[in-house]
mmCIF file of N, CA and C in Angstrom:
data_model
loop_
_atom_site.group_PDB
_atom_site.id
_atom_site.type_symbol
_atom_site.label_atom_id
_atom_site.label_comp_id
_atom_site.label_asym_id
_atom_site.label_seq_id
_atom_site.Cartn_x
_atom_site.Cartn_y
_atom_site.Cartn_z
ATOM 1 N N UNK L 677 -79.639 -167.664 -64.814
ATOM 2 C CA UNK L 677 -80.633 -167.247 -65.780
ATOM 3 C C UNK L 677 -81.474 -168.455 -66.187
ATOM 4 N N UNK L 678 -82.809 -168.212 -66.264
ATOM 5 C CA UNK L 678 -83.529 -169.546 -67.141
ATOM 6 C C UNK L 678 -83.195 -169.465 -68.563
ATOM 7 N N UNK L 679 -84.209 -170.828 -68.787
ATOM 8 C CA UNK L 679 -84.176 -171.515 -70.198
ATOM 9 C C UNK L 679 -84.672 -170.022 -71.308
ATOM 10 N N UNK L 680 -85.989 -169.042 -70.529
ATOM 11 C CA UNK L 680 -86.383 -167.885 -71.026
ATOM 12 C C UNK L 680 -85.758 -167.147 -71.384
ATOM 13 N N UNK L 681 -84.952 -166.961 -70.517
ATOM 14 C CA UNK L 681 -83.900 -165.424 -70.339
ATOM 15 C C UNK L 681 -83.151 -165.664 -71.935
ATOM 16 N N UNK L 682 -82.474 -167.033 -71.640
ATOM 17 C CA UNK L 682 -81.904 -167.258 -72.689
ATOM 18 C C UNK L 682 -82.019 -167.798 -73.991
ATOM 19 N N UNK L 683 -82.873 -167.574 -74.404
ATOM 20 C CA UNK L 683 -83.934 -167.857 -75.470
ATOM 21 C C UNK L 683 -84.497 -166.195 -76.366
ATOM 22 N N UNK L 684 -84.591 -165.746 -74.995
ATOM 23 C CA UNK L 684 -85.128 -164.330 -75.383
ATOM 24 C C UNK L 684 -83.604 -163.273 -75.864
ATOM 25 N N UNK L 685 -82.370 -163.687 -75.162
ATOM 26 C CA UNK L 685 -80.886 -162.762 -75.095
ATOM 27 C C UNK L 685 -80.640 -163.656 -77.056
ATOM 28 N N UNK L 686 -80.802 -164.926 -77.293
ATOM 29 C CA UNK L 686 -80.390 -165.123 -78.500
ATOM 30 C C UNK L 686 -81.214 -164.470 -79.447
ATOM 31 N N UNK L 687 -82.469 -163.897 -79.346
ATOM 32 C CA UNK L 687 -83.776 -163.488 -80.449
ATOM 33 C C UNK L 687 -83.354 -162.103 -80.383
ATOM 34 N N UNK L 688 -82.389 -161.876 -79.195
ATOM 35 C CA UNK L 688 -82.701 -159.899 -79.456
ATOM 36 C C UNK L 688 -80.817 -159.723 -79.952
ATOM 37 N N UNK L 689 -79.981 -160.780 -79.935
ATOM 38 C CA UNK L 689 -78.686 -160.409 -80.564
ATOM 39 C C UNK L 689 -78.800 -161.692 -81.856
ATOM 40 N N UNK L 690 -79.413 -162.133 -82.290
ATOM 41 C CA UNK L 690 -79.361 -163.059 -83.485
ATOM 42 C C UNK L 690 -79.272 -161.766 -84.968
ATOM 43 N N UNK L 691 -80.054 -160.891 -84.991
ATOM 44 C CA UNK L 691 -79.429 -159.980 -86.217
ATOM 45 C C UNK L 691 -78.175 -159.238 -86.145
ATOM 46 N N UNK L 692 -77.681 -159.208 -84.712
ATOM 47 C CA UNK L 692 -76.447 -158.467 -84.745
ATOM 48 C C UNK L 692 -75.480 -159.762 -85.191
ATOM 49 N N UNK L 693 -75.275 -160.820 -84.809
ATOM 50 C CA UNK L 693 -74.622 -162.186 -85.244
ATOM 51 C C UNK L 693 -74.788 -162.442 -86.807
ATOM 52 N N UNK L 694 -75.782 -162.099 -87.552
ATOM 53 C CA UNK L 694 -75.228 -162.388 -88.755
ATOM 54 C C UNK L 694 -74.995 -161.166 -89.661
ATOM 55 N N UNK L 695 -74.652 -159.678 -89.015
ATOM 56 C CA UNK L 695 -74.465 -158.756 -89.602
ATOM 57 C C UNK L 695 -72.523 -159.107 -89.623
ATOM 58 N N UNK L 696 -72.274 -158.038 -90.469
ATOM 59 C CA UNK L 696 -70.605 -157.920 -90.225
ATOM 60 C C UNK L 696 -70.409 -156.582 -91.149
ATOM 61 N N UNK L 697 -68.921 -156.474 -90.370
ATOM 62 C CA UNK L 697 -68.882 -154.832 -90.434
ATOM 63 C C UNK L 697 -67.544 -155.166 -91.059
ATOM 64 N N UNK L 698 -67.767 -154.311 -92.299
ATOM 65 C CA UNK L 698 -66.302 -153.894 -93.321
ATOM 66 C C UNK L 698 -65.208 -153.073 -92.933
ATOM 67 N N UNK L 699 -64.062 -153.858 -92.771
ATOM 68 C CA UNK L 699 -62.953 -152.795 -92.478
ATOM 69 C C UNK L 699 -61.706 -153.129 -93.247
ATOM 70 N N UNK L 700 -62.030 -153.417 -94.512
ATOM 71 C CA UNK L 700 -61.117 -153.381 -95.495
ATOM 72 C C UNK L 700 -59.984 -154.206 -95.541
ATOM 73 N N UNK L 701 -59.973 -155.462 -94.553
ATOM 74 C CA UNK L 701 -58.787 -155.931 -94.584
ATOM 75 C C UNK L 701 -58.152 -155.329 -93.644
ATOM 76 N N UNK L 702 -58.704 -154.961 -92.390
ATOM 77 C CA UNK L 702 -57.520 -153.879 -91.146
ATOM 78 C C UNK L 702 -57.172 -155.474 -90.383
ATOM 79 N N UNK L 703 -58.203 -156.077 -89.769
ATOM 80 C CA UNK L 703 -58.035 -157.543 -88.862
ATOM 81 C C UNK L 703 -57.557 -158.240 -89.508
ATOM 82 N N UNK L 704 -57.413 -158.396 -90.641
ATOM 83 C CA UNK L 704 -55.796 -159.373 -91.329
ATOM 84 C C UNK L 704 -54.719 -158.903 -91.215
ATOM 85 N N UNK L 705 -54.880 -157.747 -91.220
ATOM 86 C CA UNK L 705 -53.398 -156.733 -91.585
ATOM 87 C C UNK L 705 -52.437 -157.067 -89.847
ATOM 88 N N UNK L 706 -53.931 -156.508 -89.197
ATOM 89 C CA UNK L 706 -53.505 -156.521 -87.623
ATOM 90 C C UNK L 706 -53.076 -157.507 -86.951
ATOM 91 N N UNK L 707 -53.572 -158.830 -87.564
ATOM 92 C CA UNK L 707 -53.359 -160.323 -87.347
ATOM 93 C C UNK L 707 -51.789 -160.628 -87.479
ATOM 94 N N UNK L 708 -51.567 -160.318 -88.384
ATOM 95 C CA UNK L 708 -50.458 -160.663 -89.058
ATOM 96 C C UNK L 708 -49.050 -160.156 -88.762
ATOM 97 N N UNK L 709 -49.459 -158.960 -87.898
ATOM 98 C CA UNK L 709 -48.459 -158.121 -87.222
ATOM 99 C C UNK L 709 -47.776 -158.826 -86.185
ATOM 100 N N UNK L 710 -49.290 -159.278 -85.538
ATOM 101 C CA UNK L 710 -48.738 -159.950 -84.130
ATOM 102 C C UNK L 710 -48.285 -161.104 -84.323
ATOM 103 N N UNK L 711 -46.748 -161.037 -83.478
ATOM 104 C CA UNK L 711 -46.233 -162.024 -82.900
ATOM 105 C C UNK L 711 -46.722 -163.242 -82.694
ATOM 106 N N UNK L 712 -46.665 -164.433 -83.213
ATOM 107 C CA UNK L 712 -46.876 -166.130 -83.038
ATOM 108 C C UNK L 712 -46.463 -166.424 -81.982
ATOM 109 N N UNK L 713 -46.501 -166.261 -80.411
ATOM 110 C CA UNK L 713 -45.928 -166.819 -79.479
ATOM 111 C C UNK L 713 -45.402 -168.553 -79.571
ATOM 112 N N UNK L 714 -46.290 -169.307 -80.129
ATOM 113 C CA UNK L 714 -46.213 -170.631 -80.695
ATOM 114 C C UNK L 714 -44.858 -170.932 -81.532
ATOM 115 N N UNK L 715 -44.741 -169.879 -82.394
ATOM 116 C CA UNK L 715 -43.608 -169.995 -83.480
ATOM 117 C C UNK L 715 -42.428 -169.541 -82.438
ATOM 118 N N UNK L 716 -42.452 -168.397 -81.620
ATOM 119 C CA UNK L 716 -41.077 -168.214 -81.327
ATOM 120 C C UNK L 716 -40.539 -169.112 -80.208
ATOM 121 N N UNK L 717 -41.386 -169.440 -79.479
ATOM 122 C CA UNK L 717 -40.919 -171.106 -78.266
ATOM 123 C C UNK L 717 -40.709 -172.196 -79.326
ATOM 124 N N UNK L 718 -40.969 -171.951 -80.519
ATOM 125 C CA UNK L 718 -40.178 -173.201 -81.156
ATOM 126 C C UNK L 718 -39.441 -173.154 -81.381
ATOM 127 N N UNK L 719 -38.756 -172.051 -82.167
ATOM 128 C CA UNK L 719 -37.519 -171.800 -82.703
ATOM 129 C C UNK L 719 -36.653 -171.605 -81.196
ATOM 130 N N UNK L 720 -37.066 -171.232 -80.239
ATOM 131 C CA UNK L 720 -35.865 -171.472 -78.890
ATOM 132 C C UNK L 720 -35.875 -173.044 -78.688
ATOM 133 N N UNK L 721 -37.139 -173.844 -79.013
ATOM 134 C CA UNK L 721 -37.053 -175.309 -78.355
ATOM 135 C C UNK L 721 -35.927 -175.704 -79.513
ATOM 136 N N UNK L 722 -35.759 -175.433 -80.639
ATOM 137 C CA UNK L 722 -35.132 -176.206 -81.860
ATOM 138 C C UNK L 722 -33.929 -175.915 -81.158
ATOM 139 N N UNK L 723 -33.559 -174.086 -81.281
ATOM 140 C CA UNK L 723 -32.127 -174.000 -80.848
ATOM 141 C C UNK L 723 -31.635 -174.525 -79.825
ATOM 142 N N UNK L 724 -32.630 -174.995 -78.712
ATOM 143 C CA UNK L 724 -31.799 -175.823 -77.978
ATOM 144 C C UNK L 724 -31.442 -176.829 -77.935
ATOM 145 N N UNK L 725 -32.530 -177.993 -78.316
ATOM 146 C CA UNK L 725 -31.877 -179.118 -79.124
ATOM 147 C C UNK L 725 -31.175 -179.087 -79.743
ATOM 148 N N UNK L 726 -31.273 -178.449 -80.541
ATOM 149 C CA UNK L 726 -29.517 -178.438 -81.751
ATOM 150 C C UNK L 726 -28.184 -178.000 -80.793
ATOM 151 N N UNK L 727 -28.479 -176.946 -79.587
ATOM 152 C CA UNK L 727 -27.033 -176.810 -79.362
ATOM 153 C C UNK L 727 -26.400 -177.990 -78.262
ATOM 154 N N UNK L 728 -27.759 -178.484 -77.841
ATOM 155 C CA UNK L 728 -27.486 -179.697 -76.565
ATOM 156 C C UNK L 728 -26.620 -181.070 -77.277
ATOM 157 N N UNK L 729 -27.472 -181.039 -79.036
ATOM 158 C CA UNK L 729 -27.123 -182.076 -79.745
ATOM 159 C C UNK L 729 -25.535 -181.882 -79.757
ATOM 160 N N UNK L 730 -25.127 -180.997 -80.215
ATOM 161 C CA UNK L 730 -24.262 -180.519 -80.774
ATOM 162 C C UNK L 730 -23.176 -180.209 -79.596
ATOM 163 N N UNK L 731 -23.322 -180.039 -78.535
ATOM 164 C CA UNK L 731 -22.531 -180.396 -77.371
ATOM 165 C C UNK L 731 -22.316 -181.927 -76.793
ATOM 166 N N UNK L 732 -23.177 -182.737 -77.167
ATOM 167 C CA UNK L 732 -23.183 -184.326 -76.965
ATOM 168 C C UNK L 732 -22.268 -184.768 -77.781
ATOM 169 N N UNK L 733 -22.626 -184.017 -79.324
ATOM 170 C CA UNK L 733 -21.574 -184.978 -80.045
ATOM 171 C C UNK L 733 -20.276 -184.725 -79.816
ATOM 172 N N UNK L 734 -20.227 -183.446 -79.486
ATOM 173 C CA UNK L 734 -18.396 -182.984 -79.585
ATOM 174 C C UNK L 734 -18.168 -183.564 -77.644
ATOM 175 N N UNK L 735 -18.798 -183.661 -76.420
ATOM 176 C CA UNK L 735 -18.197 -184.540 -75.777
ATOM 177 C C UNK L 735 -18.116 -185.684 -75.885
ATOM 178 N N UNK L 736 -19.107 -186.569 -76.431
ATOM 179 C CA UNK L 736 -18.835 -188.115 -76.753
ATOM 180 C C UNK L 736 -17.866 -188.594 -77.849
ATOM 181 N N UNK L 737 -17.078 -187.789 -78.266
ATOM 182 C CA UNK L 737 -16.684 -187.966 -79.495
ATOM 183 C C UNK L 737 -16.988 -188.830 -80.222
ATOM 184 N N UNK L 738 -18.358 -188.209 -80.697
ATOM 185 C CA UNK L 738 -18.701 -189.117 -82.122
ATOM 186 C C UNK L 738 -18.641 -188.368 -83.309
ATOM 187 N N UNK L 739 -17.481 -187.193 -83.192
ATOM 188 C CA UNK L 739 -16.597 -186.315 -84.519
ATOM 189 C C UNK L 739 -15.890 -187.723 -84.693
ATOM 190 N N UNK L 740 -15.071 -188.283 -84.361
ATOM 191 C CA UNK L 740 -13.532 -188.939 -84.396
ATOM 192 C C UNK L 740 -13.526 -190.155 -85.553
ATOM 193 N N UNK L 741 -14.660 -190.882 -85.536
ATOM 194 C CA UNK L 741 -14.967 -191.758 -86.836
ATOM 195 C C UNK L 741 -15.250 -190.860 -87.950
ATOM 196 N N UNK L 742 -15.966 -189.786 -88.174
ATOM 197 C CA UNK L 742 -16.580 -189.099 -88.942
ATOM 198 C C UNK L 742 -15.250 -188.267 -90.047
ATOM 199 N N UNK L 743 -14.124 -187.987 -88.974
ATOM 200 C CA UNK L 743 -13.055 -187.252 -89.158
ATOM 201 C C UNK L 743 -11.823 -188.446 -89.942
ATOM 202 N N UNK L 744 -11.954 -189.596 -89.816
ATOM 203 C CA UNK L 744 -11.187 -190.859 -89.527
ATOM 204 C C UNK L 744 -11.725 -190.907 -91.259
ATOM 205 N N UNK L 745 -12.971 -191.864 -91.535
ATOM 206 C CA UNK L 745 -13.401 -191.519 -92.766
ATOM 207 C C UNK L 745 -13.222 -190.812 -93.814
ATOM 208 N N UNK L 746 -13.631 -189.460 -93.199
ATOM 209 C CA UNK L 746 -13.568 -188.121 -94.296
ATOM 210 C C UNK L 746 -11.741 -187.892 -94.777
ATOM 211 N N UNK L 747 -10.903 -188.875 -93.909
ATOM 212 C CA UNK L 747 -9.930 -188.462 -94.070
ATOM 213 C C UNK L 747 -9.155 -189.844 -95.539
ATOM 214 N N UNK L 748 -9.823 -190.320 -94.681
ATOM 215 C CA UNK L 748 -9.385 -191.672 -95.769
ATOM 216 C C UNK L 748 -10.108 -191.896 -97.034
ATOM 217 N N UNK L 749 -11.038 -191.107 -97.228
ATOM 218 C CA UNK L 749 -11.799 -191.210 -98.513
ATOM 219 C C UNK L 749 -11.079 -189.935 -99.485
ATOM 220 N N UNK L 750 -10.889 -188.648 -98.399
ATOM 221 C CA UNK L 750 -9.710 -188.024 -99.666
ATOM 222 C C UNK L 750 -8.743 -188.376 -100.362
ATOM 223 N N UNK L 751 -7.915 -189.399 -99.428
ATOM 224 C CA UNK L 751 -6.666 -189.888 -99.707
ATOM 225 C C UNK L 751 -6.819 -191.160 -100.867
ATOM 226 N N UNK L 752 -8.321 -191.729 -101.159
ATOM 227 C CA UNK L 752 -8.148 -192.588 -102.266
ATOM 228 C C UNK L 752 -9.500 -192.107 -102.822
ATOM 229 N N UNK L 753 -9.920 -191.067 -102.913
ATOM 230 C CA UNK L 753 -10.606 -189.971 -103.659
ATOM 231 C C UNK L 753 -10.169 -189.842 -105.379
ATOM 232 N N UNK L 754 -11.032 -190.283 -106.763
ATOM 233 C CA UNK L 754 -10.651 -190.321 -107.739
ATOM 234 C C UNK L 754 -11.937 -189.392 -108.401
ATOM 235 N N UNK L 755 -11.340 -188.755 -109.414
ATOM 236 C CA UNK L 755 -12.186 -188.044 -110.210
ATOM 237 C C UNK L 755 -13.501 -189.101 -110.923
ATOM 238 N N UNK L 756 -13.195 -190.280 -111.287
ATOM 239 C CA UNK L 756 -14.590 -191.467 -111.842
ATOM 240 C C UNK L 756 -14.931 -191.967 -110.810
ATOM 241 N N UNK L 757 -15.353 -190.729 -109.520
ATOM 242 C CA UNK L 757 -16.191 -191.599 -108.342
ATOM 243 C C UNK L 757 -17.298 -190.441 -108.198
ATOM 244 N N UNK L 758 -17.509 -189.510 -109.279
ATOM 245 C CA UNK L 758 -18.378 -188.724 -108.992
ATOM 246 C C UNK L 758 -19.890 -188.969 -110.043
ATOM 247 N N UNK L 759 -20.726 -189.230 -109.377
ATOM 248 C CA UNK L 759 -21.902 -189.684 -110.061
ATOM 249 C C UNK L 759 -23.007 -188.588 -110.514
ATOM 250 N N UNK L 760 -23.550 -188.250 -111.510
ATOM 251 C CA UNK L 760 -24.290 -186.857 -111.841
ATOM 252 C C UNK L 760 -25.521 -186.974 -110.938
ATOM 253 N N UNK L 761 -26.358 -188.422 -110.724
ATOM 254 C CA UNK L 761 -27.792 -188.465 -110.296
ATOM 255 C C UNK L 761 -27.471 -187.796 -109.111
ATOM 256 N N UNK L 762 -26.790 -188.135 -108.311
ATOM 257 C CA UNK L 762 -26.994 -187.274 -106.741
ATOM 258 C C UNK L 762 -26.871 -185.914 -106.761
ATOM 259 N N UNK L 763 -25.866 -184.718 -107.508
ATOM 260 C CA UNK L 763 -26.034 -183.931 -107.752
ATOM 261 C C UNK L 763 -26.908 -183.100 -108.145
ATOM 262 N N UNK L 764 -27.354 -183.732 -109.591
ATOM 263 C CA UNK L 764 -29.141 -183.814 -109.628
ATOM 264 C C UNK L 764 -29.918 -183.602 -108.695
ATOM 265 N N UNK L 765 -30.175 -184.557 -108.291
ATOM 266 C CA UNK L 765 -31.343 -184.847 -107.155
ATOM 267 C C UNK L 765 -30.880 -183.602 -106.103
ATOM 268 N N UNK L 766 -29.787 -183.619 -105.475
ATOM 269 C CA UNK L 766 -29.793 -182.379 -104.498
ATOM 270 C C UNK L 766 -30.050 -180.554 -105.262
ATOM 271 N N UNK L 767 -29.711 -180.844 -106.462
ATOM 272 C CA UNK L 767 -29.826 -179.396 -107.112
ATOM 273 C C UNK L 767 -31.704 -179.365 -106.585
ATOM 274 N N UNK L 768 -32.203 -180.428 -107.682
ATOM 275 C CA UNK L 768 -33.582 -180.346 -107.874
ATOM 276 C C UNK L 768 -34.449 -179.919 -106.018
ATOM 277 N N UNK L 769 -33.979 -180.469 -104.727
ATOM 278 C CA UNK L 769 -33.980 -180.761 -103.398
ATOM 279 C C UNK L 769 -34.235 -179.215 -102.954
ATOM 280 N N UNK L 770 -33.321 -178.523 -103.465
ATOM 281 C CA UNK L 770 -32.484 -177.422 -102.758
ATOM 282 C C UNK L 770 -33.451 -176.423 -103.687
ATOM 283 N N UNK L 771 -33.399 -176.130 -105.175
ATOM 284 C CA UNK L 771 -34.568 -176.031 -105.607
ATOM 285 C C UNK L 771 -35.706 -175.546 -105.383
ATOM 286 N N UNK L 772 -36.045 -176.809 -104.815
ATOM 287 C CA UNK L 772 -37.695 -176.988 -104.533
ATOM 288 C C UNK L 772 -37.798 -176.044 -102.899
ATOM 289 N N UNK L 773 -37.098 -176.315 -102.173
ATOM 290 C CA UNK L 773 -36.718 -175.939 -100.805
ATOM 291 C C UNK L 773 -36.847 -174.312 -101.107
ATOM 292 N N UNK L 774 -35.812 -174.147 -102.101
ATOM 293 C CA UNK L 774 -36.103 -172.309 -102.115
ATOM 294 C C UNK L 774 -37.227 -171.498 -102.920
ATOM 295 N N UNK L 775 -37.741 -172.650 -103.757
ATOM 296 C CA UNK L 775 -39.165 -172.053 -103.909
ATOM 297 C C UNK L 775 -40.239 -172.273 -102.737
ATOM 298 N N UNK L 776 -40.397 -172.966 -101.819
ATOM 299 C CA UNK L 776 -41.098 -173.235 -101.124
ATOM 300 C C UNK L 776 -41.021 -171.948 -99.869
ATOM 301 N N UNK L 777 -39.569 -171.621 -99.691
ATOM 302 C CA UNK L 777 -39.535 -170.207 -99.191
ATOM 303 C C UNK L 777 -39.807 -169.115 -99.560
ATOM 304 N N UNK L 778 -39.891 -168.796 -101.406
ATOM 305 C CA UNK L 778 -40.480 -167.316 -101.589
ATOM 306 C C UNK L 778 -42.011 -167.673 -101.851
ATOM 307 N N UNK L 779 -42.462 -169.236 -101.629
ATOM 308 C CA UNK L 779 -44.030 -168.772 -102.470
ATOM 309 C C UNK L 779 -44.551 -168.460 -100.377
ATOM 310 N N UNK L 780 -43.719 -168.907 -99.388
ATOM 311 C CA UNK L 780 -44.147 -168.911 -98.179
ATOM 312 C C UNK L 780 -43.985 -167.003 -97.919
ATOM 313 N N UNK L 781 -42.790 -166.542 -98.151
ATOM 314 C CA UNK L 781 -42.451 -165.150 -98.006
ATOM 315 C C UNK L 781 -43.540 -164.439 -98.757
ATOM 316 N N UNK L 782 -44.002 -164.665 -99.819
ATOM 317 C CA UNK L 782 -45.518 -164.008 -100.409
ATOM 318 C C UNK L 782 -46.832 -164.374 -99.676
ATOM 319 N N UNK L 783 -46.744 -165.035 -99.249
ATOM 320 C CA UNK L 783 -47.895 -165.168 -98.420
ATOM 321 C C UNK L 783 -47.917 -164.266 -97.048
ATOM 322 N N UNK L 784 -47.160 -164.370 -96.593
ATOM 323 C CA UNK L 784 -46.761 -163.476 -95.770
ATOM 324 C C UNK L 784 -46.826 -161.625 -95.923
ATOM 325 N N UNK L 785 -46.627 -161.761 -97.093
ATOM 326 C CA UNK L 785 -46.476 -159.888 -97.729
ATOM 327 C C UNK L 785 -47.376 -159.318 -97.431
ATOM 328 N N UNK L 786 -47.391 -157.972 -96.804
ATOM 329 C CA UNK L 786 -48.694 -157.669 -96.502
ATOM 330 C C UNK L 786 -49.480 -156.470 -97.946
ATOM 331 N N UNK L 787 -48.370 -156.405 -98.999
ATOM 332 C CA UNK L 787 -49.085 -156.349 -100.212
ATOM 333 C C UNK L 787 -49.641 -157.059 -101.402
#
């Protein structure tokens, strides 16, 4: 096509381009239905890292220090070794974490 053709195809669809047609919110609704292909190859890429991780550690045994530790810290484990700030801080953590999931779950709502 020439420089004409196409000069003349933008002058005869340029009012249809800045018209728009009301449908109440249907192409959000419809949007929103469909499937994230993006999101669900992630959540398989995560689960597999985590289960590959998680098969590395239990053949390399790098449980066996972890287990070694946890075992020897019960055994001289005292009630004046418990500190409030960390508790704190993870309440406040955990918290924040589960508001961040219902203000995400409302966004999502399709009411």
């Amino acid at each position: 096509m020439t420089e004409i053709d196409n000069s003349l195809l933008e002058q005869f669809f340029e009012p249809a381009r800045q018209q728009e047609i009301s449908d109440n919110g249907f192409t959000e609704r419809v949007l929103r239905q469909l499937p994230d292909r993006s999101l669900i190859l992630s959540r398989w890429w995560t689960a597999f890292c985590a289960a590959l991780a998680l098969i590395l550690f239990i053949v390399s045994e790098a449980w066996r220090p972890l287990l070694v530790g946890a075992i020897r810290m019960v055994q001289t484990w005292t009630p004046n070794d418990i500190h409030p700030v960390p508790i704190f801080m993870t309440m406040g953590v955990l918290t924040c974490l589960a508001l961040l999931e219902v203000v995400h779950r409302m966004e999502k709502s399709p009411f």
